[in-house]
């Protein structure tokens, strides 16, 4: 089989993570790279290979699969153009910034028959993969959960507090754990939400009470000004005299019964791309395009996941009632 030619629209930080991995993957060939700041595209080419392109349209015309790794607001336009041109698409989160856009992309992905994958790398981080498999193989049956997803500040870069650029704080890293809630526990049935504008012009702290369709329930909090106290991200899942929890993507620990030991697995020695799940998600994207089998393919985030995550965020903002 020929190598799949992969192009990039947006050549910043996260593009560099993906392109570095793809450059090492058999079956992938880096192709056209576009960034409105030509220095970013040149730097990516120097590091990883590929060729410079003069526009996003050129990337879509010349590549078979497109990585959309540009800022949030641009994702929908590029993803739609690529799907309509019959290209496979890997799009970084967020999928879209409102429900109308989300529905358009979901419909275009379904119509195209091409691979569409969203960048929810945490699904493949070993800390979260361990939780997922404990639930799947019945070692722990979730009854309830307690989740936090904080940020230290919205100052670096300054636009992170500007909802007209980000779509709102919930579309930033909080979105990763909204996706994780659905990945681990299924669909959300009911949500109650409180949010406040505290230090920043956007709604910058949230407390949610969630009931899942499965009956599992839990609390979820997200604060944008928590300091970078470790861990900024944690999922605790409670079962029958059992708990599993993580500390960001550094470790996972569990106790599966009364009078049982607490066990701990640490991932700090793994390369970042493995610890955060990026290598697996890029590998699976390529396998999907090339029609190769892999048991983990059913765990990738699809356009339906993207649409449901946006629907969930819209519900939360509507309940809070303060805009974004
Ligand atoms: N999955 C993850 O863990 C993860 C991590 C980081 C970023 N992201 C997402 O990836 C996207 C990019 O984030 P980043 O950290 O790489 O940002 P970045 O600022 O480092 O890179 C973005 C690049 O896009 C370019 N750009 C700006 N406007 C553009 C346009 N109209 N068309 C094409 N390119 C344009 C910029 O010049 C820049 O080089 C964001 O949407 C972000 O939410 C996801």
Coordinates of C-alpha atoms and ligand atoms in Angstrom, one line a residue:
X1 CA 0.0 0.0 0.0
X2 CA 1.2 3.5 -0.8
X3 CA 2.0 5.9 2.0
X4 CA -0.8 8.2 2.9
X5 CA 0.1 11.9 2.2
X6 CA -0.8 14.0 5.2
X7 CA -1.1 17.8 5.1
X8 CA -1.3 20.3 8.0
X9 CA -3.3 23.5 8.3
X10 CA -1.8 25.3 11.2
X11 CA 1.8 24.6 12.1
X12 CA 2.1 25.5 15.8
X13 CA 2.6 23.5 19.0
X14 CA 0.1 20.7 18.7
X15 CA 0.9 20.3 14.9
X16 CA 4.5 19.7 15.9
X17 CA 3.5 17.0 18.3
X18 CA 1.5 15.2 15.6
X19 CA 3.9 15.8 12.8
X20 CA 6.8 14.4 14.8
X21 CA 4.9 11.2 15.5
X22 CA 3.7 10.9 11.9
X23 CA 7.2 11.3 10.5
X24 CA 8.1 8.1 12.4
X25 CA 5.1 6.1 11.5
X26 CA 5.4 3.6 8.6
X27 CA 2.7 4.2 6.0
X28 CA 2.5 8.0 6.6
X29 CA 4.2 10.7 4.4
X30 CA 4.3 14.3 5.5
X31 CA 3.0 16.5 2.6
X32 CA 1.9 20.1 2.3
X33 CA 2.1 22.4 5.4
X34 CA 0.3 25.7 5.6
X35 CA 0.4 28.4 8.3
X36 CA -0.4 32.1 7.8
X37 CA 2.8 32.7 9.6
X38 CA 5.3 31.2 7.2
X39 CA 8.0 30.9 9.8
X40 CA 5.9 28.4 11.7
X41 CA 5.4 26.2 8.6
X42 CA 9.2 26.5 7.8
X43 CA 10.1 25.4 11.3
X44 CA 7.7 22.4 11.1
X45 CA 9.2 21.4 7.7
X46 CA 12.8 21.7 9.2
X47 CA 11.9 19.5 12.1
X48 CA 9.6 16.9 10.5
X49 CA 9.8 17.1 6.7
X50 CA 7.0 17.8 4.3
X51 CA 6.6 20.8 1.8
X52 CA 5.5 24.3 2.2
X53 CA 2.0 25.2 0.8
X54 CA 0.8 28.7 0.0
X55 CA -2.8 28.3 1.3
X56 CA -5.1 25.9 3.2
X57 CA -6.8 25.3 -0.2
X58 CA -3.5 24.0 -1.6
X59 CA -3.1 21.6 1.4
X60 CA -6.6 20.2 0.8
X61 CA -5.9 19.9 -2.9
X62 CA -2.6 18.0 -2.5
X63 CA -3.0 15.8 0.6
X64 CA -5.1 12.7 1.2
X65 CA -5.6 13.3 4.9
X66 CA -5.7 16.7 6.6
X67 CA -4.7 17.7 10.1
X68 CA -6.6 20.8 11.2
X69 CA -4.4 22.2 13.9
X70 CA -5.2 25.9 13.7
X71 CA -7.0 28.0 16.3
X72 CA -10.5 26.9 17.6
X73 CA -12.5 29.3 15.4
X74 CA -11.1 28.0 12.2
X75 CA -11.8 24.3 12.7
X76 CA -15.3 24.1 11.2
X77 CA -14.5 25.9 8.0
X78 CA -11.4 23.8 7.3
X79 CA -13.0 20.5 8.3
X80 CA -16.0 21.2 6.0
X81 CA -13.8 22.1 3.1
X82 CA -11.6 19.0 3.5
X83 CA -14.6 16.7 3.8
X84 CA -16.3 18.2 0.8
X85 CA -13.1 17.6 -1.2
X86 CA -13.2 13.9 -0.2
X87 CA -10.3 14.1 2.3
X88 CA -9.8 12.2 5.6
X89 CA -9.8 14.7 8.5
X90 CA -8.1 14.7 11.9
X91 CA -9.3 17.8 13.7
X92 CA -8.0 19.0 17.0
X93 CA -10.6 19.9 19.6
X94 CA -12.9 21.7 19.7
X95 CA -15.1 20.1 17.0
X96 CA -17.2 23.3 16.7
X97 CA -18.2 26.2 18.8
X98 CA -22.0 25.9 18.6
X99 CA -24.6 23.4 17.9
X100 CA -25.5 24.6 14.4
X101 CA -21.9 24.3 13.3
X102 CA -21.6 20.9 15.0
X103 CA -24.5 19.6 13.1
X104 CA -23.1 20.7 9.8
X105 CA -19.7 19.0 10.4
X106 CA -21.4 15.8 11.7
X107 CA -23.6 15.6 8.5
X108 CA -20.6 16.4 6.2
X109 CA -18.5 13.6 7.9
X110 CA -21.4 11.1 7.5
X111 CA -21.9 12.1 3.8
X112 CA -18.3 11.9 2.9
X113 CA -17.7 8.3 3.9
X114 CA -14.1 9.4 4.9
X115 CA -12.4 9.0 8.2
X116 CA -13.1 11.9 10.6
X117 CA -11.3 11.8 13.9
X118 CA -11.2 14.3 16.8
X119 CA -8.1 15.0 18.9
X120 CA -9.2 13.6 22.3
X121 CA -5.8 12.1 23.1
X122 CA -6.7 11.5 26.7
X123 CA -8.7 8.5 25.7
X124 CA -5.4 6.8 24.9
X125 CA -3.3 8.1 27.8
X126 CA -2.4 5.0 29.9
X127 CA -3.9 6.5 33.1
X128 CA -7.3 6.9 31.5
X129 CA -7.0 3.7 29.4
X130 CA -6.5 1.8 32.7
X131 CA -9.7 3.3 34.1
X132 CA -11.6 2.5 30.9
X133 CA -10.4 -1.2 30.9
X134 CA -11.2 -1.6 34.6
X135 CA -14.8 -0.6 33.9
X136 CA -15.0 -2.6 30.6
X137 CA -13.7 -5.9 32.2
X138 CA -15.9 -5.5 35.3
X139 CA -13.2 -5.0 37.9
X140 CA -15.0 -1.8 38.9
X141 CA -18.6 -1.0 38.3
X142 CA -19.0 2.8 38.6
X143 CA -21.7 4.1 40.9
X144 CA -20.6 7.7 41.1
X145 CA -17.7 10.1 40.3
X146 CA -15.9 13.2 41.3
X147 CA -14.0 15.1 38.6
X148 CA -12.0 18.3 38.4
X149 CA -10.4 20.0 35.4
X150 CA -8.7 23.2 36.4
X151 CA -6.4 25.8 34.8
X152 CA -3.9 27.9 36.6
X153 CA -4.8 31.1 34.8
X154 CA -6.2 32.6 31.6
X155 CA -3.2 34.9 31.0
X156 CA -0.8 33.0 28.8
X157 CA -1.6 33.6 26.0
X158 CA -3.9 36.5 26.8
X159 CA -6.6 35.5 24.3
X160 CA -7.4 32.4 26.4
X161 CA -9.8 34.6 28.5
X162 CA -11.5 36.0 25.3
X163 CA -14.6 33.9 24.6
X164 CA -14.8 35.3 21.1
X165 CA -11.5 33.6 20.3
X166 CA -11.9 30.3 22.3
X167 CA -15.7 29.8 22.2
X168 CA -15.7 30.0 26.0
X169 CA -13.6 28.5 28.8
X170 CA -15.4 25.2 28.5
X171 CA -14.0 24.7 25.0
X172 CA -10.5 24.8 26.3
X173 CA -9.0 22.0 28.4
X174 CA -12.3 21.4 30.3
X175 CA -13.7 19.9 27.1
X176 CA -11.2 17.1 27.3
X177 CA -12.8 15.8 30.5
X178 CA -16.4 16.4 29.3
X179 CA -15.4 14.0 26.6
X180 CA -13.9 11.7 29.2
X181 CA -17.2 11.7 31.2
X182 CA -19.0 10.4 28.1
X183 CA -16.1 8.0 27.2
X184 CA -16.2 6.4 30.7
X185 CA -19.9 6.6 31.6
X186 CA -22.0 7.0 28.5
X187 CA -24.4 9.8 27.6
X188 CA -25.5 12.5 30.0
X189 CA -29.2 12.4 30.9
X190 CA -29.4 15.4 33.3
X191 CA -27.2 18.3 34.2
X192 CA -27.5 21.0 36.8
X193 CA -24.9 23.8 36.6
X194 CA -23.7 26.9 38.4
X195 CA -21.1 29.2 36.8
X196 CA -19.6 32.6 37.6
X197 CA -17.5 35.4 36.0
X198 CA -14.8 35.8 38.7
X199 CA -11.4 37.1 37.6
X200 CA -11.9 37.1 33.8
X201 CA -14.4 38.5 31.3
X202 CA -15.7 34.9 30.5
X203 CA -17.5 32.5 32.8
X204 CA -14.4 31.1 34.6
X205 CA -15.7 28.7 37.2
X206 CA -18.3 26.0 37.0
X207 CA -19.8 23.4 39.3
X208 CA -21.9 20.7 37.7
X209 CA -24.1 17.9 39.0
X210 CA -24.5 15.1 36.4
X211 CA -26.7 12.1 36.0
X212 CA -25.9 9.7 33.2
X213 CA -28.3 7.6 31.2
X214 CA -26.8 4.6 32.9
X215 CA -27.8 6.0 36.4
X216 CA -24.2 6.7 37.3
X217 CA -24.0 10.2 38.8
X218 CA -21.3 12.6 39.8
X219 CA -19.9 16.1 40.3
X220 CA -17.6 18.0 38.0
X221 CA -15.9 21.2 38.7
X222 CA -13.7 23.4 36.6
X223 CA -12.0 26.6 37.7
X224 CA -9.8 28.8 35.4
X225 CA -7.9 30.5 38.2
X226 CA -6.9 27.6 40.5
X227 CA -3.0 28.2 40.3
X228 CA -1.0 25.4 38.8
X229 CA -1.3 23.3 41.9
X230 CA -0.8 19.6 41.1
X231 CA -2.9 17.8 40.0
X232 CA -5.0 20.3 38.0
X233 CA -6.9 17.3 36.5
X234 CA -8.3 14.3 38.4
X235 CA -11.1 11.7 37.9
X236 CA -12.2 9.7 40.9
X237 CA -14.6 6.8 40.2
X238 CA -16.4 5.0 43.1
X239 CA -17.7 1.5 42.8
X240 CA -18.7 -1.2 45.3
X241 CA -16.2 -0.6 48.1
X242 CA -13.8 0.4 45.3
X243 CA -12.1 3.6 44.0
X244 CA -9.8 4.3 41.1
X245 CA -8.3 7.8 40.5
X246 CA -5.6 9.5 38.5
X247 CA -3.2 12.4 39.0
X248 CA -3.3 14.1 35.6
X249 CA -1.7 11.6 33.2
X250 CA 1.2 10.9 35.6
X251 CA -0.3 8.0 37.5
X252 CA -3.4 6.0 38.3
X253 CA -4.1 4.3 41.7
X254 CA -6.9 1.9 42.8
X255 CA -8.3 0.0 45.7
X256 CA -10.8 -2.7 44.6
X257 CA -12.3 -3.9 47.8
X258 CA -12.3 -3.7 51.6
X259 CA -9.0 -4.9 53.1
X260 CA -7.4 -4.8 49.7
X261 CA -4.1 -3.0 49.0
X262 CA -4.0 0.3 47.1
X263 CA -2.1 -0.2 43.9
X264 CA -0.3 2.5 42.0
X265 CA 1.0 2.8 38.4
X266 CA 3.2 5.7 37.5
X267 CA 3.7 6.8 33.9
X268 CA 6.2 9.6 34.4
X269 CA 9.0 7.7 32.7
X270 CA 7.1 7.3 29.4
X271 CA 7.7 9.8 26.6
X272 CA 5.2 12.6 26.6
X273 CA 3.6 11.4 23.3
X274 CA 2.8 8.1 24.9
X275 CA 1.9 9.4 28.4
X276 CA -0.6 11.8 26.9
X277 CA -2.0 9.3 24.3
X278 CA -0.9 11.2 21.1
X279 CA 1.1 8.3 19.6
X280 CA -1.9 5.9 19.8
X281 CA -4.4 8.4 18.4
X282 CA -2.2 9.2 15.4
X283 CA -1.5 5.5 14.8
X284 CA -5.2 4.7 14.9
X285 CA -6.0 7.5 12.5
X286 CA -3.6 6.1 9.9
X287 CA -4.9 2.5 10.5
X288 CA -8.5 3.6 9.9
X289 CA -7.5 5.3 6.7
X290 CA -5.6 2.2 5.5
X291 CA -8.4 -0.2 6.6
X292 CA -6.2 -2.0 9.1
X293 CA -7.7 -3.8 12.1
X294 CA -7.1 -2.6 15.6
X295 CA -9.2 -3.3 18.7
X296 CA -8.7 0.3 19.9
X297 CA -10.3 1.8 16.8
X298 CA -13.8 1.7 18.5
X299 CA -12.4 4.1 21.1
X300 CA -11.5 7.0 18.9
X301 CA -13.5 10.2 19.1
X302 CA -15.7 10.6 16.1
X303 CA -17.9 13.3 14.6
X304 CA -20.8 12.0 16.7
X305 CA -18.7 12.4 19.8
X306 CA -17.8 16.0 18.8
X307 CA -21.4 16.9 18.2
X308 CA -22.5 15.4 21.5
X309 CA -19.8 17.2 23.4
X310 CA -20.8 20.5 21.9
X311 CA -24.5 19.8 22.7
X312 CA -23.4 19.1 26.4
X313 CA -21.5 22.4 26.5
X314 CA -24.4 24.4 25.1
X315 CA -26.7 22.9 27.8
X316 CA -24.3 24.0 30.5
X317 CA -24.0 27.6 29.1
X318 CA -27.8 27.8 28.8
X319 CA -28.3 26.7 32.4
X320 CA -25.7 29.2 33.7
X321 CA -27.3 32.0 31.7
X322 CA -24.4 34.5 31.7
X323 CA -23.3 34.0 28.1
X324 CA -19.8 32.6 27.5
Ligands
LIG1 N1 -5.5 17.8 22.1 C1 -4.7 18.5 22.8 O1 -4.3 18.2 23.9 C2 -4.4 19.9 22.3 C3 -3.3 20.5 22.8 C4 -3.0 21.8 22.3 C5 -3.8 22.4 21.4 N2 -5.0 21.8 21.0 C6 -5.8 22.5 20.0 O2 -5.1 22.6 18.8 C7 -5.3 23.9 18.2 C8 -4.0 24.6 18.0 O3 -3.4 24.9 19.3 P1 -1.8 25.1 19.4 O4 -1.5 25.0 20.9 O5 -1.0 24.3 18.5 O6 -1.8 26.7 19.0 P2 -0.6 27.5 18.3 O7 -0.9 28.9 18.5 O8 0.8 27.0 18.9 O9 -0.7 27.0 16.8 C9 -1.7 27.5 16.0 C10 -1.1 27.8 14.6 O10 -2.2 28.1 13.7 C11 -1.8 29.2 12.9 N3 -3.0 29.9 12.5 C12 -3.6 31.1 13.0 N4 -4.7 31.4 12.2 C13 -4.8 30.5 11.3 C14 -5.7 30.3 10.2 N5 -6.7 31.1 10.0 N6 -5.5 29.2 9.4 C15 -4.5 28.4 9.6 N7 -3.6 28.5 10.6 C16 -3.7 29.5 11.4 C17 -1.0 30.1 13.8 O11 -0.1 30.9 13.1 C18 -0.2 29.0 14.6 O12 1.0 28.6 14.0 C19 -6.3 24.6 19.1 O13 -7.6 24.5 18.6 C20 -6.2 23.9 20.4 O14 -7.4 23.9 21.2 C21 -5.3 20.6 21.4

